[in-house]
PDB file of C-alpha atoms in Angstrom:
ATOM      1  CA  MET P  97      -0.134   0.187  -0.205  1.00 47.00           C
ATOM      2  CA  SER P  98       1.253   3.564  -0.763  1.00 50.00           C
ATOM      3  CA  ALA P  99       1.489   6.550   1.350  1.00 65.00           C
ATOM      4  CA  ALA P 100      -0.954   8.430  -0.637  1.00 76.00           C
ATOM      5  CA  PRO P 101      -4.633   8.107   0.237  1.00 89.00           C
ATOM      6  CA  GLU P 102      -7.298   6.124  -1.447  1.00 93.00           C
ATOM      7  CA  ILE P 103     -10.882   7.340  -1.602  1.00 96.00           C
ATOM      8  CA  LEU P 104     -13.052   4.204  -0.542  1.00 96.00           C
ATOM      9  CA  VAL P 105     -16.327   5.992  -0.098  1.00 96.00           C
ATOM     10  CA  PRO P 106     -16.762   9.717  -1.466  1.00 95.00           C
ATOM     11  CA  GLY P 107     -18.242  12.246   0.934  1.00 94.00           C
ATOM     12  CA  ARG P 108     -17.945  15.737   2.110  1.00 93.00           C
ATOM     13  CA  THR P 109     -14.545  17.790   2.818  1.00 95.00           C
ATOM     14  CA  GLY P 110     -14.207  16.930   6.361  1.00 95.00           C
ATOM     15  CA  GLN P 111     -11.811  18.847   9.020  1.00 97.00           C
ATOM     16  CA  GLY P 112     -11.281  18.130  12.475  1.00 97.00           C
ATOM     17  CA  GLU P 113      -9.244  17.374  15.721  1.00 97.00           C
ATOM     18  CA  ALA P 114      -6.960  13.881  14.695  1.00 98.00           C
ATOM     19  CA  LEU P 115      -8.012  11.068  16.655  1.00 98.00           C
ATOM     20  CA  VAL P 116      -5.751   8.073  15.985  1.00 97.00           C
ATOM     21  CA  LEU P 117      -6.832   4.959  17.496  1.00 96.00           C
ATOM     22  CA  THR P 118      -4.158   2.548  18.996  1.00 95.00           C
ATOM     23  CA  ALA P 119      -6.359  -0.383  18.583  1.00 95.00           C
ATOM     24  CA  PRO P 120      -9.051  -1.722  16.416  1.00 94.00           C
ATOM     25  CA  ILE P 121     -12.621  -1.113  17.139  1.00 94.00           C
ATOM     26  CA  SER P 122     -15.898  -2.567  17.138  1.00 92.00           C
ATOM     27  CA  PHE P 123     -18.436  -0.090  16.225  1.00 93.00           C
ATOM     28  CA  TRP P 124     -21.585  -2.327  17.289  1.00 92.00           C
ATOM     29  CA  GLY P 125     -21.228  -1.944  21.341  1.00 90.00           C
ATOM     30  CA  GLY P 126     -17.664  -0.177  20.898  1.00 94.00           C
ATOM     31  CA  VAL P 127     -19.246   3.348  20.043  1.00 96.00           C
ATOM     32  CA  ASP P 128     -22.670   4.834  21.377  1.00 96.00           C
ATOM     33  CA  PRO P 129     -24.409   6.064  18.380  1.00 94.00           C
ATOM     34  CA  LYS P 130     -26.086   8.674  20.426  1.00 95.00           C
ATOM     35  CA  THR P 131     -23.317  10.541  21.760  1.00 95.00           C
ATOM     36  CA  GLY P 132     -20.349   9.698  19.688  1.00 96.00           C
ATOM     37  CA  ARG P 133     -18.523   8.562  22.530  1.00 97.00           C
ATOM     38  CA  ILE P 134     -16.229   5.261  22.494  1.00 97.00           C
ATOM     39  CA  ALA P 135     -18.051   2.908  24.886  1.00 96.00           C
ATOM     40  CA  ASP P 136     -16.019   0.088  24.798  1.00 95.00           C
ATOM     41  CA  VAL P 137     -14.221   0.027  28.558  1.00 95.00           C
ATOM     42  CA  ARG P 138     -11.525  -2.233  27.040  1.00 95.00           C
ATOM     43  CA  HIS P 139     -10.589  -0.046  24.421  1.00 96.00           C
ATOM     44  CA  PRO P 140      -7.468   2.550  25.070  1.00 96.00           C
ATOM     45  CA  GLN P 141      -9.331   5.403  23.771  1.00 96.00           C
ATOM     46  CA  HIS P 142     -12.518   4.587  25.988  1.00 97.00           C
ATOM     47  CA  GLY P 143     -14.264   7.880  26.766  1.00 96.00           C
ATOM     48  CA  GLU P 144     -12.888   9.919  23.884  1.00 97.00           C
ATOM     49  CA  ILE P 145     -15.528  11.291  21.241  1.00 98.00           C
ATOM     50  CA  ILE P 146     -15.432  10.235  17.621  1.00 97.00           C
ATOM     51  CA  SER P 147     -17.965  13.171  16.687  1.00 97.00           C
ATOM     52  CA  GLY P 148     -16.637  15.825  14.461  1.00 97.00           C
ATOM     53  CA  ARG P 149     -12.943  14.319  14.394  1.00 98.00           C
ATOM     54  CA  VAL P 150     -10.774  12.835  11.606  1.00 98.00           C
ATOM     55  CA  LEU P 151     -10.985   9.156  13.093  1.00 98.00           C
ATOM     56  CA  PHE P 152      -8.253   7.054  11.932  1.00 97.00           C
ATOM     57  CA  LEU P 153      -8.815   3.397  12.080  1.00 96.00           C
ATOM     58  CA  PRO P 154      -5.896   1.054  12.417  1.00 93.00           C
ATOM     59  CA  GLY P 155      -8.689  -1.919  11.945  1.00 89.00           C
ATOM     60  CA  THR P 156     -12.233  -2.821  13.294  1.00 90.00           C
ATOM     61  CA  ILE P 157     -13.569  -5.584  14.887  1.00 88.00           C
ATOM     62  CA  GLY P 158     -15.941  -7.050  12.712  1.00 73.00           C
ATOM     63  CA  SER P 159     -19.776  -7.269  13.178  1.00 71.00           C
ATOM     64  CA  SER P 160     -22.499  -6.962  10.634  1.00 80.00           C
ATOM     65  CA  SER P 161     -23.941  -4.224  12.642  1.00 89.00           C
ATOM     66  CA  ALA P 162     -21.343  -1.967  12.419  1.00 91.00           C
ATOM     67  CA  SER P 163     -22.829  -0.237   9.306  1.00 93.00           C
ATOM     68  CA  ALA P 164     -25.987   0.289  11.099  1.00 94.00           C
ATOM     69  CA  VAL P 165     -24.236   2.298  14.080  1.00 95.00           C
ATOM     70  CA  LEU P 166     -22.069   4.412  11.495  1.00 95.00           C
ATOM     71  CA  MET P 167     -25.407   5.146   9.900  1.00 96.00           C
ATOM     72  CA  GLU P 168     -26.894   5.895  12.746  1.00 96.00           C
ATOM     73  CA  LEU P 169     -23.895   8.330  13.809  1.00 96.00           C
ATOM     74  CA  VAL P 170     -24.427  10.222  10.426  1.00 96.00           C
ATOM     75  CA  HIS P 171     -28.207  10.521  11.214  1.00 96.00           C
ATOM     76  CA  ASN P 172     -27.905  11.927  14.668  1.00 95.00           C
ATOM     77  CA  GLY P 173     -25.259  14.349  13.452  1.00 95.00           C
ATOM     78  CA  ARG P 174     -22.503  12.498  15.385  1.00 97.00           C
ATOM     79  CA  ALA P 175     -20.214  10.801  12.934  1.00 97.00           C
ATOM     80  CA  PRO P 176     -16.743  11.613  12.536  1.00 98.00           C
ATOM     81  CA  ALA P 177     -15.580  14.478  10.237  1.00 98.00           C
ATOM     82  CA  ALA P 178     -13.859  11.874   8.056  1.00 98.00           C
ATOM     83  CA  LEU P 179     -12.577   8.199   8.514  1.00 98.00           C
ATOM     84  CA  VAL P 180      -9.129   6.943   7.708  1.00 97.00           C
ATOM     85  CA  LEU P 181      -8.861   3.358   7.540  1.00 96.00           C
ATOM     86  CA  HIS P 182      -5.896   1.249   7.286  1.00 94.00           C
ATOM     87  CA  GLU P 183      -7.764  -1.227   5.604  1.00 91.00           C
ATOM     88  CA  PRO P 184     -11.310  -1.431   3.923  1.00 90.00           C
ATOM     89  CA  ASP P 185     -13.918  -2.533   5.900  1.00 91.00           C
ATOM     90  CA  ALA P 186     -16.762  -3.165   3.279  1.00 92.00           C
ATOM     91  CA  ILE P 187     -19.554  -3.866   6.330  1.00 92.00           C
ATOM     92  CA  LEU P 188     -18.558  -0.520   8.146  1.00 92.00           C
ATOM     93  CA  LEU P 189     -18.277   1.639   4.872  1.00 94.00           C
ATOM     94  CA  LEU P 190     -21.750   0.272   3.872  1.00 94.00           C
ATOM     95  CA  GLY P 191     -23.399   2.657   6.638  1.00 94.00           C
ATOM     96  CA  LEU P 192     -21.962   5.559   4.904  1.00 95.00           C
ATOM     97  CA  ILE P 193     -23.174   4.129   1.207  1.00 95.00           C
ATOM     98  CA  VAL P 194     -26.828   3.567   2.894  1.00 95.00           C
ATOM     99  CA  ALA P 195     -26.517   7.036   4.526  1.00 95.00           C
ATOM    100  CA  ARG P 196     -25.822   8.771   1.123  1.00 94.00           C
ATOM    101  CA  GLU P 197     -28.495   6.972  -0.535  1.00 94.00           C
ATOM    102  CA  MET P 198     -31.081   8.093   2.091  1.00 94.00           C
ATOM    103  CA  GLY P 199     -29.973  11.848   1.468  1.00 94.00           C
ATOM    104  CA  TRP P 200     -28.056  12.551   4.343  1.00 95.00           C
ATOM    105  CA  GLU P 201     -24.698  14.210   3.910  1.00 94.00           C
ATOM    106  CA  THR P 202     -21.487  11.851   4.695  1.00 96.00           C
ATOM    107  CA  PRO P 203     -18.046  12.167   5.786  1.00 97.00           C
ATOM    108  CA  ILE P 204     -15.560  10.892   3.096  1.00 97.00           C
ATOM    109  CA  ALA P 205     -13.712   7.463   3.892  1.00 97.00           C
ATOM    110  CA  VAL P 206     -10.348   7.146   2.573  1.00 97.00           C
ATOM    111  CA  GLN P 207      -7.530   4.338   2.922  1.00 96.00           C
ATOM    112  CA  LEU P 208      -4.236   5.419   4.295  1.00 95.00           C
ATOM    113  CA  ALA P 209      -1.169   3.239   5.527  1.00 93.00           C
ATOM    114  CA  ARG P 210      -1.217   3.043   8.857  1.00 93.00           C
ATOM    115  CA  SER P 211       2.657   3.760   9.022  1.00 93.00           C
ATOM    116  CA  VAL P 212       1.694   7.546   8.608  1.00 94.00           C
ATOM    117  CA  PHE P 213      -1.089   7.878  11.051  1.00 95.00           C
ATOM    118  CA  GLU P 214       1.105   8.996  13.624  1.00 94.00           C
ATOM    119  CA  THR P 215       2.213  12.181  11.288  1.00 94.00           C
ATOM    120  CA  TYR P 216      -1.453  13.349  11.896  1.00 96.00           C
ATOM    121  CA  ARG P 217      -1.589  12.612  15.664  1.00 93.00           C
ATOM    122  CA  GLY P 218      -2.640  15.733  17.707  1.00 91.00           C
ATOM    123  CA  GLY P 219      -3.153  17.982  14.554  1.00 95.00           C
ATOM    124  CA  THR P 220      -6.312  19.469  13.107  1.00 97.00           C
ATOM    125  CA  VAL P 221      -6.750  17.415  10.164  1.00 97.00           C
ATOM    126  CA  LYS P 222      -8.592  18.168   6.684  1.00 96.00           C
ATOM    127  CA  VAL P 223      -9.561  15.312   4.185  1.00 97.00           C
ATOM    128  CA  THR P 224     -10.696  17.084   0.857  1.00 95.00           C
ATOM    129  CA  GLY P 225     -13.067  15.750  -1.606  1.00 92.00           C
ATOM    130  CA  ASP P 226     -10.353  14.064  -3.666  1.00 92.00           C
ATOM    131  CA  GLY P 227      -9.160  12.162  -0.535  1.00 92.00           C
ATOM    132  CA  ALA P 228      -6.146  14.710   0.238  1.00 93.00           C
ATOM    133  CA  LEU P 229      -5.180  14.789   3.900  1.00 95.00           C
ATOM    134  CA  THR P 230      -3.561  17.833   5.180  1.00 94.00           C
ATOM    135  CA  ILE P 231      -2.784  19.458   8.825  1.00 93.00           C
ATOM    136  CA  ALA P 232      -4.483  22.356   8.996  1.00 81.00           C
ATOM    137  CA  GLY P 233      -2.096  25.508   9.960  1.00 61.00           C
TER     138      GLY P 233
END
């Protein structure tokens, strides 16, 4: 995989504080769709809010319900500003695709090598519609 981002699901340009997860997460039971808070008490970033942030996912823990949770986050206005995945997760991304088909504004999702995630930690990151990531000054 190259260090250049690849668009997985088109969406609106998103900007927000980077939240670089240090462990994979399950959206089903791991993220509260009403608050956007990481609810899994075993997750290293338990209690962090994903809403409005650029969420860097090193991986996901599969569940066929992950797409429904992400779709609910979009519907509730609690979705991340953008999603940056190390590996595509078709089930999770289905939530964005369905939300878009429902006419809801959805964040962009891109794939990026995990080796460059740390570059963005602590910064305000912008992910444009063409998939480019920049650290906002």
